[in-house]
XYZ file of C-alpha atoms in Angstrom:
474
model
C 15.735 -30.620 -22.805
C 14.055 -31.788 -25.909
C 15.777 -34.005 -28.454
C 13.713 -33.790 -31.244
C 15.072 -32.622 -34.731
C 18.920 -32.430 -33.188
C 21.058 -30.489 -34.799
C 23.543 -32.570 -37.174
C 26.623 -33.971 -35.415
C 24.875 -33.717 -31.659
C 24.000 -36.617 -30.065
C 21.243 -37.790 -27.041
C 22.918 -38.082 -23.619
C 22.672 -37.785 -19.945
C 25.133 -36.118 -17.859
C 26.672 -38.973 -16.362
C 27.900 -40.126 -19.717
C 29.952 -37.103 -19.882
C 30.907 -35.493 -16.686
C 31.742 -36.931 -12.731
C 29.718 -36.241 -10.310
C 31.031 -35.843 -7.197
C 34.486 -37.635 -7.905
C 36.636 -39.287 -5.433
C 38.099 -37.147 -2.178
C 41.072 -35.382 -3.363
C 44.710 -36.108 -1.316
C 46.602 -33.124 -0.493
C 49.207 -32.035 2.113
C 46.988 -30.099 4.541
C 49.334 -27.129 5.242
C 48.444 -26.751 1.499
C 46.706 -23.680 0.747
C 43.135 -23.920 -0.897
C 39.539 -22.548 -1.230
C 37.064 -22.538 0.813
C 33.134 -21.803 -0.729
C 30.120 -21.932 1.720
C 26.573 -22.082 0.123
C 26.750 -18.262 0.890
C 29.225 -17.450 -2.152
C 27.771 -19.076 -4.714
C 25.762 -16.609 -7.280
C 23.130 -16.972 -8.736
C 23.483 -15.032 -11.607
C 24.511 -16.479 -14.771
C 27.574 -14.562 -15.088
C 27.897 -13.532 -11.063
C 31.210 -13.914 -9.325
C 32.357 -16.856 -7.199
C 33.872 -16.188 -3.817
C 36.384 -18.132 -1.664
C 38.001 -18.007 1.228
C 41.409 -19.132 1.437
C 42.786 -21.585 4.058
C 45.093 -24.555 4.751
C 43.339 -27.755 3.301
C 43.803 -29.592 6.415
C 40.875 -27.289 7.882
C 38.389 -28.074 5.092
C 38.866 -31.227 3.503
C 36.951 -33.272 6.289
C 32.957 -33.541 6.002
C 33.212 -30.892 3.028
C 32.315 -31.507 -1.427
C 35.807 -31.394 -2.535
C 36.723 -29.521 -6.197
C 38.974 -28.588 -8.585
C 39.273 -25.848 -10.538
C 37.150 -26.116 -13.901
C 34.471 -28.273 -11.633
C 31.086 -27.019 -12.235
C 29.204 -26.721 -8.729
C 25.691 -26.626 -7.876
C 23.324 -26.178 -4.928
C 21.153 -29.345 -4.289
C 18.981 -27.802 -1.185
C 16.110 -25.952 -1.066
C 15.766 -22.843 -1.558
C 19.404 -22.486 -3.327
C 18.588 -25.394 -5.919
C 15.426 -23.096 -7.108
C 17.562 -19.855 -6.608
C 20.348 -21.378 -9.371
C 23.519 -21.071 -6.721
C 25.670 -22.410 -9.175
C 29.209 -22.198 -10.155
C 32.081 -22.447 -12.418
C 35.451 -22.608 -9.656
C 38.286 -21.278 -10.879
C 41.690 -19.269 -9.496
C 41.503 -21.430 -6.388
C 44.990 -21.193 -4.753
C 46.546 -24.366 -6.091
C 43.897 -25.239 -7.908
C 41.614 -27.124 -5.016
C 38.991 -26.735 -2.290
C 36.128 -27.674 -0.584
C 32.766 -26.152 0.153
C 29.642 -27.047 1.256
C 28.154 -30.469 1.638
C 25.188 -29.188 -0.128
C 27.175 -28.853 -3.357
C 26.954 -31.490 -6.223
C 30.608 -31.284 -8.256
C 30.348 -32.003 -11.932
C 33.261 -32.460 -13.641
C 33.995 -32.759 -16.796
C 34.699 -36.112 -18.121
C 38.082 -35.466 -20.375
C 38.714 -31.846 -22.099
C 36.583 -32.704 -24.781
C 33.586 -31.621 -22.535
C 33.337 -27.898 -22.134
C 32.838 -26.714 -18.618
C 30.636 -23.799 -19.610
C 28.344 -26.031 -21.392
C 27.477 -28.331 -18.401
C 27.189 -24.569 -16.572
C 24.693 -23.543 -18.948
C 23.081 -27.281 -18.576
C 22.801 -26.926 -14.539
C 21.302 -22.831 -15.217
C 18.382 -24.489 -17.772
C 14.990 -23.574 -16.600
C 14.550 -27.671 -17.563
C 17.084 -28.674 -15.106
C 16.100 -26.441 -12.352
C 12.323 -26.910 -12.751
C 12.677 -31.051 -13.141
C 15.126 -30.937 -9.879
C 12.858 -29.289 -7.925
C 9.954 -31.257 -8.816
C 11.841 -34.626 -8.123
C 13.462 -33.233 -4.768
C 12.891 -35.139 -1.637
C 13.020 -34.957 1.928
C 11.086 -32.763 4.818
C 9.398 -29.943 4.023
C 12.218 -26.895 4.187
C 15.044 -29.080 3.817
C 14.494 -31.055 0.297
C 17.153 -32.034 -1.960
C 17.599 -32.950 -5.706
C 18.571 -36.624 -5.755
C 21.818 -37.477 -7.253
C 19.801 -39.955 -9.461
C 18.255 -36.997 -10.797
C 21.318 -34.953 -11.724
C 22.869 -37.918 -13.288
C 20.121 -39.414 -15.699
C 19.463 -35.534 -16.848
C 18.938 -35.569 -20.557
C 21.191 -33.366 -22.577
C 21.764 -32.907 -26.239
C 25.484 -32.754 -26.360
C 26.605 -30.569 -29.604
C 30.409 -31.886 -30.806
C 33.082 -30.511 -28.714
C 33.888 -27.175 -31.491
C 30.394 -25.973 -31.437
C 30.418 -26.668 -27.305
C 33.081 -23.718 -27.162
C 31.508 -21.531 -29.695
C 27.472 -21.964 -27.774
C 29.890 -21.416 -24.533
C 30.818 -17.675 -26.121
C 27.717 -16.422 -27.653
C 26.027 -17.169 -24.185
C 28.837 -15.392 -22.197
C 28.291 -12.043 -24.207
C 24.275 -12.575 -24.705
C 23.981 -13.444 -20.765
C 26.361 -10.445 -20.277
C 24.338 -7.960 -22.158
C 20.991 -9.314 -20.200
C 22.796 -9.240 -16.713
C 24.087 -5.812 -17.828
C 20.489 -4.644 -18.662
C 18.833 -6.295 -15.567
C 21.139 -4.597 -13.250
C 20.249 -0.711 -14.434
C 16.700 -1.645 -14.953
C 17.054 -2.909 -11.020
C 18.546 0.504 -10.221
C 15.330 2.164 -11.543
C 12.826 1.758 -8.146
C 15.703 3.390 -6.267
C 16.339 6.023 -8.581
C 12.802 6.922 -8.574
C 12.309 6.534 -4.896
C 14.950 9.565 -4.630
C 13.203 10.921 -7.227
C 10.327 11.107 -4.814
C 11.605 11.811 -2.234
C 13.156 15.118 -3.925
C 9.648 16.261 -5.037
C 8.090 15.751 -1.847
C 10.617 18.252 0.147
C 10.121 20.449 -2.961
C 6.980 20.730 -2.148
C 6.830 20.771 1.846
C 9.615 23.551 1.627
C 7.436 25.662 -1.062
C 9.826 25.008 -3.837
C 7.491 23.848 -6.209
C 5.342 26.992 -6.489
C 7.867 29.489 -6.064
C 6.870 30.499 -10.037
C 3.318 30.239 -9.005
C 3.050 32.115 -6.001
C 5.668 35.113 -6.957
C 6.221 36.515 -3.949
C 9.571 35.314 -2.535
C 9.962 36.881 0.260
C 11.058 34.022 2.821
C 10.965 33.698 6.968
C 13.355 32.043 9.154
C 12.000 29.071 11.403
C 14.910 29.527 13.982
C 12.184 27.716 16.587
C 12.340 24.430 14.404
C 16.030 23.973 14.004
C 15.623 20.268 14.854
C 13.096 19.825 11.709
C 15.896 20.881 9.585
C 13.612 23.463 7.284
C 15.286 26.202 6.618
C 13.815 29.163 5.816
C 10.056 29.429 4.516
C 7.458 31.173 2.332
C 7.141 34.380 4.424
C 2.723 33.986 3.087
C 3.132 30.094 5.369
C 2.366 29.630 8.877
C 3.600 27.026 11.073
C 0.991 25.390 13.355
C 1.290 22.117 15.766
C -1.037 19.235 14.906
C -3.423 19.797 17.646
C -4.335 23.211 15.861
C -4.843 21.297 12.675
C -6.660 17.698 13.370
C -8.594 15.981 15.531
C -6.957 12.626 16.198
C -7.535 9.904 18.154
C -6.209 6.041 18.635
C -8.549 3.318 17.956
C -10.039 0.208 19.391
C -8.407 -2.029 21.043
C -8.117 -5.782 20.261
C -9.142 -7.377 22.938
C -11.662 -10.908 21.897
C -11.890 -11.613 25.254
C -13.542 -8.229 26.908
C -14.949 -6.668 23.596
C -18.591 -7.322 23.477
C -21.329 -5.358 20.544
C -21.998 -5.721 16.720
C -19.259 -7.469 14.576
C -17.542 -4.781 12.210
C -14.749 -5.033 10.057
C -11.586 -2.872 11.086
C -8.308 -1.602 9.632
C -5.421 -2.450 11.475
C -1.757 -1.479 11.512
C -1.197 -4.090 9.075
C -3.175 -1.989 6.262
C -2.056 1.250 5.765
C 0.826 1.424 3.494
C 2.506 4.407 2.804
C -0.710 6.699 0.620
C -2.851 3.311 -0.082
C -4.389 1.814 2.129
C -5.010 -2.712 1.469
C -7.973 -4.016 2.248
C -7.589 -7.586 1.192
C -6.914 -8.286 4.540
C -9.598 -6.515 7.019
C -10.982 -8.855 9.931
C -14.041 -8.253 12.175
C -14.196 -6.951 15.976
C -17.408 -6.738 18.041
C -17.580 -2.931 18.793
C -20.258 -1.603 20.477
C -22.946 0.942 18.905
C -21.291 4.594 20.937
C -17.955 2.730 20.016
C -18.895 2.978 16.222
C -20.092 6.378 15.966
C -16.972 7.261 17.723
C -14.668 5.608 15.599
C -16.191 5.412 11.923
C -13.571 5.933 9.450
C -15.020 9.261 6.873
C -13.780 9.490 3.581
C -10.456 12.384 4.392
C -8.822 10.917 7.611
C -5.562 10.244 7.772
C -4.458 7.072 9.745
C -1.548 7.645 11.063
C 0.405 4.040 12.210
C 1.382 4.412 16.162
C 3.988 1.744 16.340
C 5.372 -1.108 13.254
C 6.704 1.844 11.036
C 5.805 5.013 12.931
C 4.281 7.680 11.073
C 3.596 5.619 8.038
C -0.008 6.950 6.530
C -2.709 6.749 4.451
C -5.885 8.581 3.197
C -9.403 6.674 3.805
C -11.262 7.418 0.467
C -13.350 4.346 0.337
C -17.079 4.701 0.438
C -18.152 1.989 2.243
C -22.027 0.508 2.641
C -21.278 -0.598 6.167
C -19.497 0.991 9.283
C -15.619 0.326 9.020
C -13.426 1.293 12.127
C -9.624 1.672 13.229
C -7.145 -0.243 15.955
C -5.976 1.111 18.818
C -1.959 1.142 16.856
C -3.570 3.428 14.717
C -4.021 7.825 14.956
C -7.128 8.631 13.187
C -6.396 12.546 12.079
C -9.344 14.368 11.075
C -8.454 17.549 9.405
C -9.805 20.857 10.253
C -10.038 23.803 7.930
C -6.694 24.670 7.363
C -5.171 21.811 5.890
C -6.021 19.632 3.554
C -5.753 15.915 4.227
C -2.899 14.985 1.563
C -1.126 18.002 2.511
C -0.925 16.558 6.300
C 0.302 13.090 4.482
C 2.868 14.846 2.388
C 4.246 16.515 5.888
C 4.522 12.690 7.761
C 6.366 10.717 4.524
C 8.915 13.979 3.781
C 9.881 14.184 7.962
C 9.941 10.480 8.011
C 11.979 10.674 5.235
C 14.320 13.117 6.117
C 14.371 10.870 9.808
C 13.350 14.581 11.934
C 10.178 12.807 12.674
C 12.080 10.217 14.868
C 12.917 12.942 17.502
C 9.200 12.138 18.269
C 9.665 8.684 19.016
C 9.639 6.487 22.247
C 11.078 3.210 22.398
C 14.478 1.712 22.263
C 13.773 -1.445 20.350
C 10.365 -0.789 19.761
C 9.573 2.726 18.235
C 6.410 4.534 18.833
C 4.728 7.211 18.226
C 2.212 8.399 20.667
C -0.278 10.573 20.600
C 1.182 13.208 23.046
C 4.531 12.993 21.052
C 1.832 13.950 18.302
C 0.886 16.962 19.417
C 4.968 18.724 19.046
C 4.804 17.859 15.823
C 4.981 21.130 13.673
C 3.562 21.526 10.549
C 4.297 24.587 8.202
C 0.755 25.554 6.736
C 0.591 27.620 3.381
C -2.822 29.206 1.917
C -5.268 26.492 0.859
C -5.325 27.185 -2.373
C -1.282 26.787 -2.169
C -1.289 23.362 -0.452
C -4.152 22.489 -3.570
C -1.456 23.724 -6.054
C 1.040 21.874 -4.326
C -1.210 18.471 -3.774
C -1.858 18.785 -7.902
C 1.409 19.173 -8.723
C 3.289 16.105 -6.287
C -0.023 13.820 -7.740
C 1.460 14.642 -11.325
C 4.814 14.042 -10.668
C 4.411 10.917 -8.520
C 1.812 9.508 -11.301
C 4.576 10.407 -13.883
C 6.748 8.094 -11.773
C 4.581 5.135 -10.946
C 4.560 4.961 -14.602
C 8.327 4.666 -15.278
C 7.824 2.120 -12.700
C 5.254 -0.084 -14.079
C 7.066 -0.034 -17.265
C 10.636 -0.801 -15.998
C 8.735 -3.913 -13.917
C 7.198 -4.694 -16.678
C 10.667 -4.888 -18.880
C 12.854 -6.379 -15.904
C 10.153 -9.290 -15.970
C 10.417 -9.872 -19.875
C 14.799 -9.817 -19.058
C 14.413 -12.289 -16.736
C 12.799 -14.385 -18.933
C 15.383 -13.840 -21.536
C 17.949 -15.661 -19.849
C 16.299 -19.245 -20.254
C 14.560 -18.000 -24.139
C 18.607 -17.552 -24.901
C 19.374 -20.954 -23.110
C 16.693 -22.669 -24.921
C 17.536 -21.321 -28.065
C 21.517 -22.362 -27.153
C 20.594 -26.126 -26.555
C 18.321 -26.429 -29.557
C 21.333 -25.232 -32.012
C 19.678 -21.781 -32.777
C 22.733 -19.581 -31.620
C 24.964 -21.571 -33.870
C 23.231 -22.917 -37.010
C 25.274 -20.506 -39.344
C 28.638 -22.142 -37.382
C 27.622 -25.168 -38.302
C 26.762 -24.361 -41.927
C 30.347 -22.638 -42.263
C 32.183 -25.315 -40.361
C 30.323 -28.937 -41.235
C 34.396 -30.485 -40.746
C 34.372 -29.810 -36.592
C 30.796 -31.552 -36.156
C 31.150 -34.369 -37.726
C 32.903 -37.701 -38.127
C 35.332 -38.127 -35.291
C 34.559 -34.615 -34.390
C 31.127 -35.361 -33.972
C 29.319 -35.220 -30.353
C 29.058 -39.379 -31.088
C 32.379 -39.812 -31.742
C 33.228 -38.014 -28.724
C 30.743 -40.226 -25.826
C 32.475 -43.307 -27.458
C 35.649 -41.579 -26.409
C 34.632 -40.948 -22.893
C 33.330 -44.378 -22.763
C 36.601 -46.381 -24.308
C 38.811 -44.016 -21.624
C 36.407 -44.967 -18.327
C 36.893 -48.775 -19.360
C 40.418 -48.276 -19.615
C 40.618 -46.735 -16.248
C 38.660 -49.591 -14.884
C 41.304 -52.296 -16.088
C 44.123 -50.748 -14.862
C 45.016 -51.657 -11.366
C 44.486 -49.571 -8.386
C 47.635 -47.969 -6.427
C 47.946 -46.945 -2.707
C 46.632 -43.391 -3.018
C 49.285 -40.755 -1.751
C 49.126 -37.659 -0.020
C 50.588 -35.286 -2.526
C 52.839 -32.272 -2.071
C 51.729 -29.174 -3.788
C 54.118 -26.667 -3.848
């Protein structure tokens, strides 16, 4: 953190001058009851809750980071260090525990050192991007040095303005977390959001208006595909009636022999897009490419991964591109129109009927013979084009709520460490200080306070040391 231009009454220091780190093992009677905090409980959100488990110290003082309440923890391994797992403890049954080895303890050095200050310290984007740059160790198991935590430069307001930076960041930090956590609800919302248009549209909801007639038809023969009645003007057909499909070539380097020619594997279709940043060659012979040419309109369908997940080809490539053998190539006939077919798959995948298709305990597939039950109601063409226009709209209407709310959860996340910054270079409380110049300076100034600290640690060191006793806590 910088220390240029401090605010009046702060003062340059490093944590060590004004907390403990890791202080001595603490004696208790181990029937007493305590917390116990694994690396798995500690948020990472600025304002996110701190679990415990409770049990009889005797089982967790041993090998464990021992605390007290008001200690501030933090992670010190990789990849919690980068994640923030930090903590404030507090309402630990008797006021004591132990958690993870991988915890560094910080505790204040006297009650003139706020707790939530060295919480907001250890939550800087400063500390957290020095202490991962200085961590050591093996790659996947690195650790901030305690060196590092220790010598960490802090500009340390006076003990008043401490408390009063501690409660504007508690509300700001609540309003962001607050604000992150519906903007985070927005994909889902919007997934469902999908999801509702897309049986809207495969159950002829959205153009009832349009097509006027109402008159509906039961689909008593489809009970399993959970329909319900239908346009009485649809049909319902089985995908052999529909496409031509076929599985592609097989990966094999070994026996494969012919012209090298890039192919799209399982790997690339995504659900309606389909990546090609990733497309690797195959030799394939010359009768093996005619055959298995991708044309702009077929659906790949993926066989096993995430059965039934598809895609439209639309790319107009120079060269010959073909498909993987854990990949159905559906080539549409006249009846349906390819995004029609791909609005069928994602709503019965969806709604998990298209799973009574599948083969495979661990391992799902879908094969091409379970292929050809699958059902598919069929309205006019110039319906399912209506329909295809009208889920495009929608679903583009969507992608952009999207974009913007990933756009505005990305400018909240970096509002956390703006307000920190702003906190630790005396922004948040410059018209305090101007209405209160009596609490920052003199002997309530931030120096007057580290020459506190420092007159009480030599004191301690004079005195002389006493057995150490197991104490009672009732």
């Amino acid at each position: 953190m910088s220390d240029v231009n401090l605010p009046e009454g702060w003062a340059k220091t490093k944590v060590i001058d004004i907390a403990d780190i890791n202080p001595k093992k603490i004696d208790a009677d181990p029937e007493v009851l305590s917390g116990f905090i694994p690396m798995s409980h500690a948020p990472t959100d600025f304002n996110g809750a701190l679990f415990f488990d409770e049990k009889p110290w005797g089982d967790i003082k041993k090998s464990y980071t021992n605390f007290k309440d008001n200690d501030v923890i933090v992670a010190k391994v990789t990849p919690c260090f980068e994640n923030g797992k930090a903590a404030i403890v507090q309402g630990l049954p008797n006021g004591i525990g132990a958690g993870s080895s991988e915890f560094y303890v910080i505790r204040p050095a006297n009650q003139e050192v706020s707790t939530r200050f060295l919480f907001s310290i250890v939550k800087s984007h400063k500390f957290l991007r020095e202490g991962a740059e200085n961590m050591t160790g093996a790659v996947g198991l690195r650790r901030v040095p305690r060196a590092f935590v220790e010598n960490f430069g802090v500009p340390l307001p006076p003990l008043a303005e401490q408390k009063v930076i501690a409660d504007k960041l508690d509300t700001l930090l609540a309003q962001v977390e607050t604000t992150k956590a519906r903007l985070e609800r927005i994909p889902n919302i919007l997934k469902t959001f999908r999801q509702s248009v897309l049986a809207a549209a495969v159950s002829g909801k959205l153009t009832e208006e349009w097509r006027s007639n109402t008159k509906t038809k039961t689909t008593l023969e489809f009970m399993d595909w959970k329909w319900g009645n239908i346009p009485s003007t649809w049909k319902v057909k089985l995908f052999p009636e529909l496409v031509d499909s076929r599985l592609g070539k097989m990966l094999d380097q070994a026996k494969n022999t012919g012209i090298p020619t890039k192919y799209i594997g399982n790997i690339n279709v995504r659900w309606f897009s389909i990546d090609l940043n990733k497309t690797q060659e195959i030799l394939v012979s010359e009768n093996e490419i005619k055959e298995l040419s991708l044309k702009i309109g077929d659906v790949l369908i993926c066989e096993g991964g995430e059965p039934g997940r598809c895609a439209i080809w639309d790319n107009d490539f120079d060269e010959p591109i073909v498909f993987q053998k854990a990949l159905h190539r559906a080539r549409v006939k006249v009846e349906i129109l390819p995004e029609w077919l791909t609005m069928n798959i994602k709503n019965d995948c969806d709604m998990l009927t298209m799973e009574q298709l599948f083969t495979g305990t661990t391992i799902k597939h879908l094969t091409g013979k379970a292929l050809k039950r699958y059902p598919i109601r069929v309205p006019p063409l110039e319906e399912q084009t209506q329909i295809v226009r009208r889920v495009e709209e929608l679903f583009a209407f969507a992608d952009a709520i999207e974009q913007k709310a990933n756009a505005a959860l990305e400018r909240v996340n970096n509002l956390t460490q703006s307000i920190l910054a702003k906190a630790f270079r005396g922004e948040l409380t410059a018209d305090w200080r101007a209405a209160n110049p009596e609490l920052i300076t003199g002997e309530n100034s931030a120096d007057a306070l580290l020459a506190k600290i420092k007159a009480e640690r030599e004191a301690m060191k004079k005195q002389p040391k006493k057995k150490a006793a197991t104490r009672k806590i009732q």
